[in-house]
GROMACS .gro file of C-alpha atoms in nm:
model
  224
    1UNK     CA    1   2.196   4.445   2.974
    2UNK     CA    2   2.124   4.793   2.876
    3UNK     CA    3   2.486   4.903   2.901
    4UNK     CA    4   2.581   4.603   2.605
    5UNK     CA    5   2.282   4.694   2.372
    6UNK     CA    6   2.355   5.083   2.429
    7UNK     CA    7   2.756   4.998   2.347
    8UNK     CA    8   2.646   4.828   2.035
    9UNK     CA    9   2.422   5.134   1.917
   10UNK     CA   10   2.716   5.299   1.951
   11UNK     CA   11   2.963   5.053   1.775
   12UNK     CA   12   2.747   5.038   1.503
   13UNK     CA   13   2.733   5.447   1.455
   14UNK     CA   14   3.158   5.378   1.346
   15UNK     CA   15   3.191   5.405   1.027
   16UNK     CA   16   3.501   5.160   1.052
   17UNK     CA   17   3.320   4.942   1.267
   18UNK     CA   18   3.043   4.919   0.983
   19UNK     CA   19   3.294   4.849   0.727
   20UNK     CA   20   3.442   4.543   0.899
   21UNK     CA   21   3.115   4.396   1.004
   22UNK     CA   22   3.003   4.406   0.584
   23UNK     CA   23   3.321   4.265   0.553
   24UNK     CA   24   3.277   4.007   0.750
   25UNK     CA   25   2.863   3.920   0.720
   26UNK     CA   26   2.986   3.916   0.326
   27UNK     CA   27   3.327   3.671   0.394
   28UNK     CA   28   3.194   3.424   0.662
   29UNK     CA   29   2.793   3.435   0.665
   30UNK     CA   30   2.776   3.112   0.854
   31UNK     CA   31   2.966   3.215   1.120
   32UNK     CA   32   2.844   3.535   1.183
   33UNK     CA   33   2.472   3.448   1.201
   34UNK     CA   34   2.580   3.168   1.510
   35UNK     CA   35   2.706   3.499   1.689
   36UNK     CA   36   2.416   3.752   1.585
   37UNK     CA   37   2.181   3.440   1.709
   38UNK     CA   38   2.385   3.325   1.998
   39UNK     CA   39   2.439   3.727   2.147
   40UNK     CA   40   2.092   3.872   2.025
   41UNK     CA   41   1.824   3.600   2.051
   42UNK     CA   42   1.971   3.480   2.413
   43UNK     CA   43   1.967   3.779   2.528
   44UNK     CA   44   1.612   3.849   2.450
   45UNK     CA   45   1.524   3.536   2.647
   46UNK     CA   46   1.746   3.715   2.946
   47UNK     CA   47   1.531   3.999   2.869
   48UNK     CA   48   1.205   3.806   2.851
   49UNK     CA   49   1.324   3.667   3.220
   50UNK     CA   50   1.329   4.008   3.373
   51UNK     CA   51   0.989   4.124   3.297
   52UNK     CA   52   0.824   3.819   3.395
   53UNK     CA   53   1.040   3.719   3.709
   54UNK     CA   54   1.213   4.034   3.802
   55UNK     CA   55   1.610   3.825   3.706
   56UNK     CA   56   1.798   3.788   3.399
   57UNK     CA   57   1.853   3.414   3.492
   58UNK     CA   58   1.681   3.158   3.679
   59UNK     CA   59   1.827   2.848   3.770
   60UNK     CA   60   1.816   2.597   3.536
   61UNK     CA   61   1.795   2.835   3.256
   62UNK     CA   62   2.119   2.761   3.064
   63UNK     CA   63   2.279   3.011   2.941
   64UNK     CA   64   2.569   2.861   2.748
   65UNK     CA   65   2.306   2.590   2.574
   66UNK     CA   66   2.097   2.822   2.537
   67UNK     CA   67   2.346   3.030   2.291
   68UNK     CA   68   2.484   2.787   2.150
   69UNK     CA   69   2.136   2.615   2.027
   70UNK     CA   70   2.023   2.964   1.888
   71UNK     CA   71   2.382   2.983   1.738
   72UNK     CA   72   2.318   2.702   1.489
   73UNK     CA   73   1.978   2.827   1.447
   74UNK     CA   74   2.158   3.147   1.339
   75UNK     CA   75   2.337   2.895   1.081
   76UNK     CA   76   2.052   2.708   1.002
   77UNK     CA   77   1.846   3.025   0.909
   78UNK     CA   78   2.165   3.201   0.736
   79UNK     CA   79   2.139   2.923   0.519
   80UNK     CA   80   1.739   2.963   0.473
   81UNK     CA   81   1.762   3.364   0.359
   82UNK     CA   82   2.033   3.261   0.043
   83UNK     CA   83   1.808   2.956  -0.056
   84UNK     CA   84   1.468   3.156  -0.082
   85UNK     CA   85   1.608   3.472  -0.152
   86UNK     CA   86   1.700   3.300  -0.466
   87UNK     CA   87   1.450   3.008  -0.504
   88UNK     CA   88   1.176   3.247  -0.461
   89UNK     CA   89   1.225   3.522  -0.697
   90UNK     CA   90   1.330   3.223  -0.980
   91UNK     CA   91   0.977   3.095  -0.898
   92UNK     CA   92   0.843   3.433  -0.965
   93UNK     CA   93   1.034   3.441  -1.302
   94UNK     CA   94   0.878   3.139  -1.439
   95UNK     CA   95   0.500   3.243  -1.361
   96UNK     CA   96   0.602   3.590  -1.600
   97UNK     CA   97   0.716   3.804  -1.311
   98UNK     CA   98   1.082   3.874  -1.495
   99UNK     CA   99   1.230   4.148  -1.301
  100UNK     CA  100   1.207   3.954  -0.960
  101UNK     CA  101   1.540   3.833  -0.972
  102UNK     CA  102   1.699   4.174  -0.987
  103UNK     CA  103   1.419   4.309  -0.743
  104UNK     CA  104   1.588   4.250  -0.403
  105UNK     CA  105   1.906   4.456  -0.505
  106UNK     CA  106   1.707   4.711  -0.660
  107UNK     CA  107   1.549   5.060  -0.543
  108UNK     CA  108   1.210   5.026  -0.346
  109UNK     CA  109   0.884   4.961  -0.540
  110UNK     CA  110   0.594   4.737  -0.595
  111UNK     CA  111   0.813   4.444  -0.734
  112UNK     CA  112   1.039   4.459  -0.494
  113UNK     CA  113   0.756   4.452  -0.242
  114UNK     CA  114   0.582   4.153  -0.377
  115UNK     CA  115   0.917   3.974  -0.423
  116UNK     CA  116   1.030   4.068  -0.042
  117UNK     CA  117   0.650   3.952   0.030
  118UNK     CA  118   0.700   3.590  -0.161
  119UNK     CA  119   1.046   3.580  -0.039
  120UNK     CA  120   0.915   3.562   0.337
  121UNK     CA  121   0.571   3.367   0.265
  122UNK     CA  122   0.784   3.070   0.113
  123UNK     CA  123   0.989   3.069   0.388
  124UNK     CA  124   0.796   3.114   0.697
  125UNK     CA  125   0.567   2.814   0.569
  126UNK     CA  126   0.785   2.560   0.462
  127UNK     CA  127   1.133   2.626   0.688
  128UNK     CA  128   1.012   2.816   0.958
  129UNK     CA  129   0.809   2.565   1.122
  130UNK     CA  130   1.058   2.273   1.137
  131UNK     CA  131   1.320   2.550   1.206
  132UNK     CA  132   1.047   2.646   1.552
  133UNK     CA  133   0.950   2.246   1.622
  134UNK     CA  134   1.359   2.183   1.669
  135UNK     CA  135   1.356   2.469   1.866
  136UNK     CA  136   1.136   2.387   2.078
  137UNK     CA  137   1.246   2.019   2.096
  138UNK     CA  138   1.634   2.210   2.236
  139UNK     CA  139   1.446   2.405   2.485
  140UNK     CA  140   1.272   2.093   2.653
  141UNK     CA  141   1.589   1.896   2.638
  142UNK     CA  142   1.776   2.192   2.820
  143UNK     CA  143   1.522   2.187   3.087
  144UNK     CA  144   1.555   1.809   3.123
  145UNK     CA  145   1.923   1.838   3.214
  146UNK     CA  146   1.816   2.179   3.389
  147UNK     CA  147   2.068   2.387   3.200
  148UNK     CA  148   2.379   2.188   3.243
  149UNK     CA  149   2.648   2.148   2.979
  150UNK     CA  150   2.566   1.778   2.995
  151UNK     CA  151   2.291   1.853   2.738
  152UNK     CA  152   2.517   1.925   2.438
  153UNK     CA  153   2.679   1.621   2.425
  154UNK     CA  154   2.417   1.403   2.512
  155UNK     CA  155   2.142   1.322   2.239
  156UNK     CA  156   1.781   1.462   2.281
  157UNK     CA  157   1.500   1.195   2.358
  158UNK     CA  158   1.363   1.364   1.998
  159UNK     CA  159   1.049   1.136   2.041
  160UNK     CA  160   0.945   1.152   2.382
  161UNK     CA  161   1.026   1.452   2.428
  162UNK     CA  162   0.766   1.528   2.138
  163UNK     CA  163   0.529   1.353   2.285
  164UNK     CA  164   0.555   1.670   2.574
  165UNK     CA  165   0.433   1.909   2.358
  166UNK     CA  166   0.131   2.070   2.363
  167UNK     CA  167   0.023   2.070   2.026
  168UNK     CA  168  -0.293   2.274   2.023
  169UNK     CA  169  -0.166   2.598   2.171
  170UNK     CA  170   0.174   2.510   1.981
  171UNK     CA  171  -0.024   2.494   1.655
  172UNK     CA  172  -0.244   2.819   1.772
  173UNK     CA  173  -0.003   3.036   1.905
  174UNK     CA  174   0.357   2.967   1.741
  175UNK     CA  175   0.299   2.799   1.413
  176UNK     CA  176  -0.052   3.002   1.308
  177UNK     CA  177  -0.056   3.331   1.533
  178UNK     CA  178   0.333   3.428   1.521
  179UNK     CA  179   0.356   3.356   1.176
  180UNK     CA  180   0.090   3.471   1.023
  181UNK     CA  181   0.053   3.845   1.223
  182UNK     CA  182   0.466   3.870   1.327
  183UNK     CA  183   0.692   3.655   1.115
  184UNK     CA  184   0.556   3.693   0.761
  185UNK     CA  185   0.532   4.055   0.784
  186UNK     CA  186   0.848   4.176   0.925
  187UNK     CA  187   1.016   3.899   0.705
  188UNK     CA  188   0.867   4.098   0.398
  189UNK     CA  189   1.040   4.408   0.572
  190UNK     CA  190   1.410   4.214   0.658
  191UNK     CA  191   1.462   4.110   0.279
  192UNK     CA  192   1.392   4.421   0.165
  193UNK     CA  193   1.685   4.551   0.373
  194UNK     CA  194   2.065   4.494   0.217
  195UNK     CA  195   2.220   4.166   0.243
  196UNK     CA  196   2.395   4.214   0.540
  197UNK     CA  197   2.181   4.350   0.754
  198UNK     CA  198   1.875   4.041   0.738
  199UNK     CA  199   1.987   3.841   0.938
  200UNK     CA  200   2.104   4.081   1.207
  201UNK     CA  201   1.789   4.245   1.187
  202UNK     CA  202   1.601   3.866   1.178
  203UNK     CA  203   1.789   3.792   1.525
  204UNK     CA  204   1.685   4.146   1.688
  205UNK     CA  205   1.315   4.046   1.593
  206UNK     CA  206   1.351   3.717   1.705
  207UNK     CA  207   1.477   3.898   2.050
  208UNK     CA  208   1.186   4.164   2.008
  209UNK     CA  209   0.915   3.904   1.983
  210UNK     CA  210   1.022   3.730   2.306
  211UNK     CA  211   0.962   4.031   2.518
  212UNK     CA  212   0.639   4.111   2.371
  213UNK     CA  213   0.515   3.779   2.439
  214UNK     CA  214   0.677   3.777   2.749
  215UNK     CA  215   0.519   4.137   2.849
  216UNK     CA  216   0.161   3.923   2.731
  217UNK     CA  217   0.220   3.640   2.916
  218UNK     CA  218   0.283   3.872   3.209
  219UNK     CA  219  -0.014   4.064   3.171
  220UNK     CA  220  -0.236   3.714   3.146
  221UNK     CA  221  -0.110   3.648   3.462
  222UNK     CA  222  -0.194   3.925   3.649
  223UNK     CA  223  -0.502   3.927   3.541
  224UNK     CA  224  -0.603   3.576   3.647
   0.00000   0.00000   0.00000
């Protein structure tokens, strides 16, 4: 797992290699967020497995569903950075802000800031938490069918499985916690980064945030 993210580094360093992946982020969004989401975000789960239980898989865990579930959340959320990296900033516009629609693509300041900043509050609190609920809706209905292929032809159980859900420590820790101290603020960082790069750098912190609570889950348990 090291060797792939330290060949990547390395990848990236290419000035060619650069070229073709702006090319490409810039000609077929869509398709390149399934693959940052499908590569990056599954393996931070892989990731999250080895501090916790010592393997990069368990049984059960799924790794095809796994990437392809995070894959069309890579779509899903591709589609979420053009709609409120406009909607936002016209919002702004209205209520007398008038250079927020040119802020994004311009050099660093406070109205870039704020429109970064309104760009991510918007939406991490109305897209982010369906976006996390069908998330975690996938996950239990790749554990039903322990991992098997079966599950991505077969329809989730949407309501019963629902109904599994714990809601307070979902509400606590994912919807409140993660977005009010993680998402919101790095958002505010991603869209002040170039086009390209958000949602690349979206699906490393998605990976990032899985081993930190999976290094605090850890350390819970050891000390219980």
């Amino acid at each position: 797992m090291g060797g792939i993210a330290f060949c990547a580094l390395v990848l990236l360093c290419s000035e060619s290699v650069m070229e073709a992946y702006t090319s490409m982020t810039a000609g077929h969004p869509f398709f390149m967020g399934f693959c940052k989401f499908a590569l990056l975000a599954t393996l931070g789960e892989c990731l999250a497995l080895r501090l916790t239980k010592g393997v990069y898989m368990t049984a059960g865990f799924g790794l095809i569903p796994r990437a392809v579930v995070w894959g069309c959340l890579g779509v899903a959320i591709s589609a979420a950075f053009m709609i409120f990296s406009a909607g936002a900033p016209a919002i702004l516009h209205l209520l007398g802000m008038e250079a927020a629609e040119q802020a994004l693509s311009g050099p660093l300041g406070t109205t870039k800031i704020l429109t970064a900043f309104s760009v991510s509050l918007t939406m991490n609190t109305m897209f982010a938490p369906i976006m996390m609920i069908a998330h975690k809706v996938a996950d239990l209905h790749i554990a039903q069918y322990q991992g098997r292929l079966a599950c991505l032809w077969n329809a989730p159980q949407t309501g019963r499985l629902l109904q599994s859900v714990d809601w307070n420590s979902f509400w606590k820790n994912v919807l409140c916690r993660s977005l009010l101290w993680f998402w919101i603020p790095v958002h505010t960082v991603t869209f002040l980064l170039p086009p390209s790069f958000r949602v690349l750098f979206a699906a490393v912190l998605g990976a990032i945030l899985g081993l930190l609570l999976a290094l605090l889950s850890s350390k819970q348990t050891e000390a219980a």
